[in-house]
């Protein structure tokens, strides 16, 4: 517990610190090796595509591999000589259109466990170009989620990226949020479906009549309760005697005669008509 408190406090302090990463579109990690644009302190993801990636809607085919550079705790995936197939497209809204450094969505042809993440085909590359502290903020947020033992926290790994031979900087390789057992573990619903009867049968469309009848019963119980509190006159607003309908008296919606003109706001019966005061 003490370690968790210390970690949470450290995360908070790091979040509020105004740590600047510079004005460049790319964020370097450490000092690049001689001859290489990447730092040598993190794994490098190499992606080569058949055409330019310039759309959020259309996937582009390509190849990829991850070079762990022999760093402890990381494993390479594929090789330069034998890269693995993938598809890639843009992602995001303002983060896609507003910055030179673009985020991407990856779809591997077969499941993989990049850098020790859970096996899947679908991952994101988050650029975090919109906020100098975004790399830190997301990392802290994910860690706090784990400490709070929330049902699902996306996995992520820092990685430097080379796209079609160009070094494009530091990214976070992150889970794509999807309805899956190892991600968002809920039941997938059909388009336009509003009820999920397989997991919560009490809310399914199949027993809609039962739900309606249950609602009617609750209304009836409420009306009966009000009758007991206010008398049977509440069942109708037409309880005003016909011979008194045209007089100058005022009546409540429960049919009870009011002495004089009502002194409070509300809906009343006067001369056979409903009147709002």
XYZ file of C-alpha atoms in Angstrom:
277
model
C 0.000 0.000 0.000
C 2.832 2.418 0.867
C 4.497 1.770 -2.492
C 1.237 2.480 -4.296
C 0.779 5.763 -2.438
C 4.338 6.828 -3.255
C 3.884 5.868 -6.915
C 0.577 7.728 -7.167
C 2.146 10.835 -5.604
C 5.086 10.637 -7.987
C 2.757 10.260 -10.962
C 0.819 13.313 -9.853
C 3.954 15.416 -9.438
C 5.247 14.389 -12.830
C 1.926 15.251 -14.428
C 1.755 18.788 -13.068
C 5.372 19.584 -13.851
C 5.669 21.701 -16.970
C 8.069 19.424 -18.810
C 8.719 20.751 -22.305
C 9.681 18.424 -25.131
C 10.618 21.232 -27.509
C 8.809 22.758 -30.458
C 9.912 20.175 -32.995
C 7.327 17.935 -34.645
C 9.446 14.973 -33.541
C 10.477 14.040 -30.027
C 13.854 12.374 -29.627
C 14.778 10.127 -26.745
C 18.330 10.604 -25.589
C 21.246 11.236 -27.948
C 21.006 9.501 -31.339
C 23.693 7.011 -32.275
C 26.225 8.084 -34.858
C 24.746 7.445 -38.290
C 21.264 6.605 -36.962
C 18.468 9.105 -36.262
C 16.990 7.011 -33.428
C 18.232 7.163 -29.866
C 19.330 3.575 -29.319
C 17.546 3.567 -25.961
C 14.209 2.216 -27.220
C 13.066 -0.407 -29.733
C 12.521 0.826 -33.282
C 9.473 -0.023 -35.414
C 10.242 -0.051 -39.129
C 7.297 0.200 -41.539
C 7.451 0.214 -45.341
C 4.258 0.708 -47.336
C 3.223 0.181 -50.958
C 1.977 3.781 -51.203
C 1.710 6.942 -49.109
C -0.430 6.758 -45.974
C -2.684 9.785 -46.399
C -6.156 8.587 -45.399
C -8.042 7.612 -42.254
C -10.512 5.521 -44.249
C -8.341 3.441 -46.596
C -5.745 0.957 -45.395
C -2.404 0.777 -47.197
C -0.583 -2.550 -47.399
C 2.951 -2.788 -46.125
C 5.585 -4.682 -44.139
C 6.954 -4.141 -40.657
C 9.498 -5.374 -38.157
C 10.588 -4.308 -34.691
C 14.273 -4.150 -33.833
C 14.738 -4.347 -30.064
C 18.400 -3.305 -30.505
C 19.377 -5.891 -27.890
C 17.766 -3.838 -25.138
C 16.923 -5.680 -21.949
C 13.254 -6.558 -21.533
C 12.388 -6.270 -25.219
C 12.231 -8.799 -28.042
C 12.492 -8.156 -31.757
C 9.611 -9.074 -34.040
C 10.341 -9.977 -37.646
C 13.580 -8.904 -39.294
C 14.760 -6.528 -41.988
C 15.250 -9.506 -44.282
C 11.914 -11.100 -43.343
C 9.431 -8.377 -42.397
C 5.831 -9.184 -41.495
C 2.732 -8.049 -43.433
C 0.408 -5.361 -42.103
C -2.064 -2.706 -43.143
C -1.850 0.882 -41.959
C -4.023 3.989 -42.129
C -4.385 7.286 -40.330
C -6.445 7.742 -37.172
C -7.730 10.531 -34.945
C -9.555 13.746 -35.758
C -7.717 16.955 -34.897
C -4.589 14.916 -34.177
C -4.677 13.687 -37.788
C -5.327 17.023 -39.511
C -3.684 19.520 -37.187
C -0.079 18.321 -36.963
C 2.787 17.206 -39.163
C 3.408 14.245 -36.904
C 0.546 11.844 -37.640
C -1.035 9.042 -35.573
C -1.719 5.686 -37.245
C -3.838 2.581 -36.916
C -2.129 -0.774 -37.516
C -3.710 -4.049 -38.544
C -1.362 -7.035 -38.610
C -2.156 -9.887 -40.992
C -1.756 -12.325 -38.107
C -1.832 -11.945 -34.336
C 1.398 -10.829 -32.711
C 2.698 -9.755 -29.298
C 4.792 -6.669 -30.067
C 7.185 -5.833 -27.246
C 5.421 -8.230 -24.891
C 1.901 -6.819 -25.318
C -1.051 -9.215 -25.407
C -1.437 -10.997 -28.718
C -3.698 -9.216 -31.191
C -3.921 -7.926 -34.738
C -5.020 -4.388 -33.910
C -2.819 -1.653 -32.475
C -2.439 2.126 -32.617
C 0.570 4.379 -32.941
C -0.146 7.485 -30.870
C 1.896 10.504 -31.936
C 1.006 12.704 -28.930
C 1.955 15.749 -30.985
C -0.829 17.932 -29.602
C 0.492 18.149 -26.040
C 4.089 18.350 -24.819
C 3.115 16.324 -21.763
C 0.904 13.803 -23.563
C 3.401 10.926 -23.372
C 3.629 11.458 -19.634
C -0.091 12.099 -19.085
C -1.224 8.919 -20.825
C 1.372 6.824 -19.040
C 0.353 8.216 -15.658
C -3.328 7.758 -16.440
C -2.851 4.140 -17.469
C -0.804 3.414 -14.357
C -3.399 4.976 -12.078
C -6.025 2.854 -13.818
C -4.023 -0.258 -12.990
C -3.568 0.817 -9.379
C -7.308 1.344 -9.109
C -7.806 -2.128 -10.594
C -10.215 -0.966 -13.268
C -11.652 -3.669 -15.501
C -9.448 -2.796 -18.493
C -6.408 -0.620 -18.994
C -4.893 -0.340 -22.486
C -1.352 -1.597 -22.819
C 1.276 0.629 -24.385
C 4.986 0.580 -25.161
C 7.258 3.473 -26.154
C 8.784 2.906 -29.553
C 10.614 4.970 -32.147
C 9.246 4.736 -35.663
C 10.792 4.760 -39.108
C 8.183 5.032 -41.875
C 9.318 4.389 -45.451
C 12.887 5.204 -44.521
C 12.077 8.440 -42.656
C 12.528 8.688 -38.907
C 9.255 10.147 -37.566
C 10.068 10.173 -33.878
C 8.805 8.758 -30.604
C 5.397 7.066 -30.530
C 3.352 4.989 -28.134
C 2.398 1.596 -29.516
C -0.986 1.124 -27.852
C -3.919 -1.277 -27.779
C -6.699 -0.477 -30.218
C -9.852 -0.182 -28.104
C -12.016 -3.085 -29.232
C -14.741 -5.348 -27.885
C -12.709 -8.457 -27.148
C -12.113 -10.818 -24.250
C -8.671 -9.364 -23.478
C -9.701 -5.759 -24.092
C -13.197 -4.326 -23.564
C -14.871 -7.504 -22.346
C -18.521 -6.829 -23.183
C -20.930 -8.435 -25.631
C -20.703 -7.035 -29.156
C -24.027 -5.568 -30.274
C -25.461 -5.375 -33.773
C -25.786 -2.003 -35.484
C -28.697 0.051 -34.141
C -29.218 -2.427 -31.299
C -29.969 -0.692 -28.019
C -30.531 -3.693 -25.711
C -28.094 -6.522 -24.970
C -30.329 -9.447 -24.109
C -27.654 -12.097 -24.227
C -25.800 -10.725 -21.251
C -28.630 -8.872 -19.522
C -31.845 -10.752 -20.418
C -33.960 -8.499 -18.222
C -33.336 -5.724 -20.769
C -33.751 -7.740 -23.954
C -36.238 -6.936 -26.695
C -37.660 -10.457 -26.449
C -39.610 -9.686 -23.280
C -40.726 -6.180 -24.216
C -44.366 -6.984 -23.360
C -43.352 -8.151 -19.910
C -41.466 -4.903 -19.411
C -44.508 -2.883 -20.486
C -46.774 -4.792 -18.114
C -44.288 -4.349 -15.299
C -44.240 -0.596 -15.962
C -48.067 -0.463 -15.947
C -48.153 -2.333 -12.652
C -45.756 0.158 -11.101
C -47.934 3.043 -12.311
C -51.036 1.370 -10.873
C -49.302 0.909 -7.537
C -48.354 4.579 -7.522
C -51.938 5.660 -8.339
C -53.325 3.458 -5.588
C -50.878 4.970 -3.137
C -51.946 8.501 -4.109
C -55.598 7.549 -3.774
C -54.949 6.393 -0.239
C -53.187 9.671 0.535
C -55.571 12.084 -1.239
C -58.801 10.161 -1.649
C -60.530 8.576 -4.622
C -61.239 11.943 -6.256
C -57.746 11.887 -7.756
C -58.805 9.290 -10.310
C -60.514 11.906 -12.454
C -60.332 15.636 -13.103
C -63.930 15.562 -14.329
C -65.451 15.111 -10.893
C -66.848 18.658 -10.842
C -70.687 18.466 -10.710
C -72.367 19.560 -13.944
C -74.601 22.056 -12.176
C -71.522 23.762 -10.744
C -69.426 23.770 -13.921
C -70.463 27.257 -14.923
C -70.232 28.862 -11.495
C -67.337 31.021 -10.418
C -65.784 28.368 -8.189
C -62.335 26.908 -8.570
C -61.455 23.212 -8.309
C -58.248 21.249 -8.059
C -57.431 18.417 -10.449
C -58.651 15.996 -7.797
C -62.144 17.504 -8.061
C -62.030 19.217 -4.695
C -63.539 22.680 -4.421
C -61.164 25.494 -3.473
C -62.268 28.359 -1.280
C -61.934 31.493 -3.367
C -59.289 32.037 -6.031
C -56.215 29.776 -5.765
C -53.248 31.473 -4.141
C -50.595 29.138 -5.499
C -49.414 28.315 -9.010
C -50.702 25.203 -10.680
C -53.364 23.672 -12.911
C -57.012 24.136 -11.850
C -60.579 23.731 -13.118
C -62.622 26.931 -13.509
C -66.015 27.121 -15.267
C -65.481 23.690 -16.750
C -62.036 24.477 -18.204
C -58.484 23.753 -17.181
C -56.646 26.928 -16.183
C -52.929 27.365 -15.511
C -52.008 29.929 -12.879
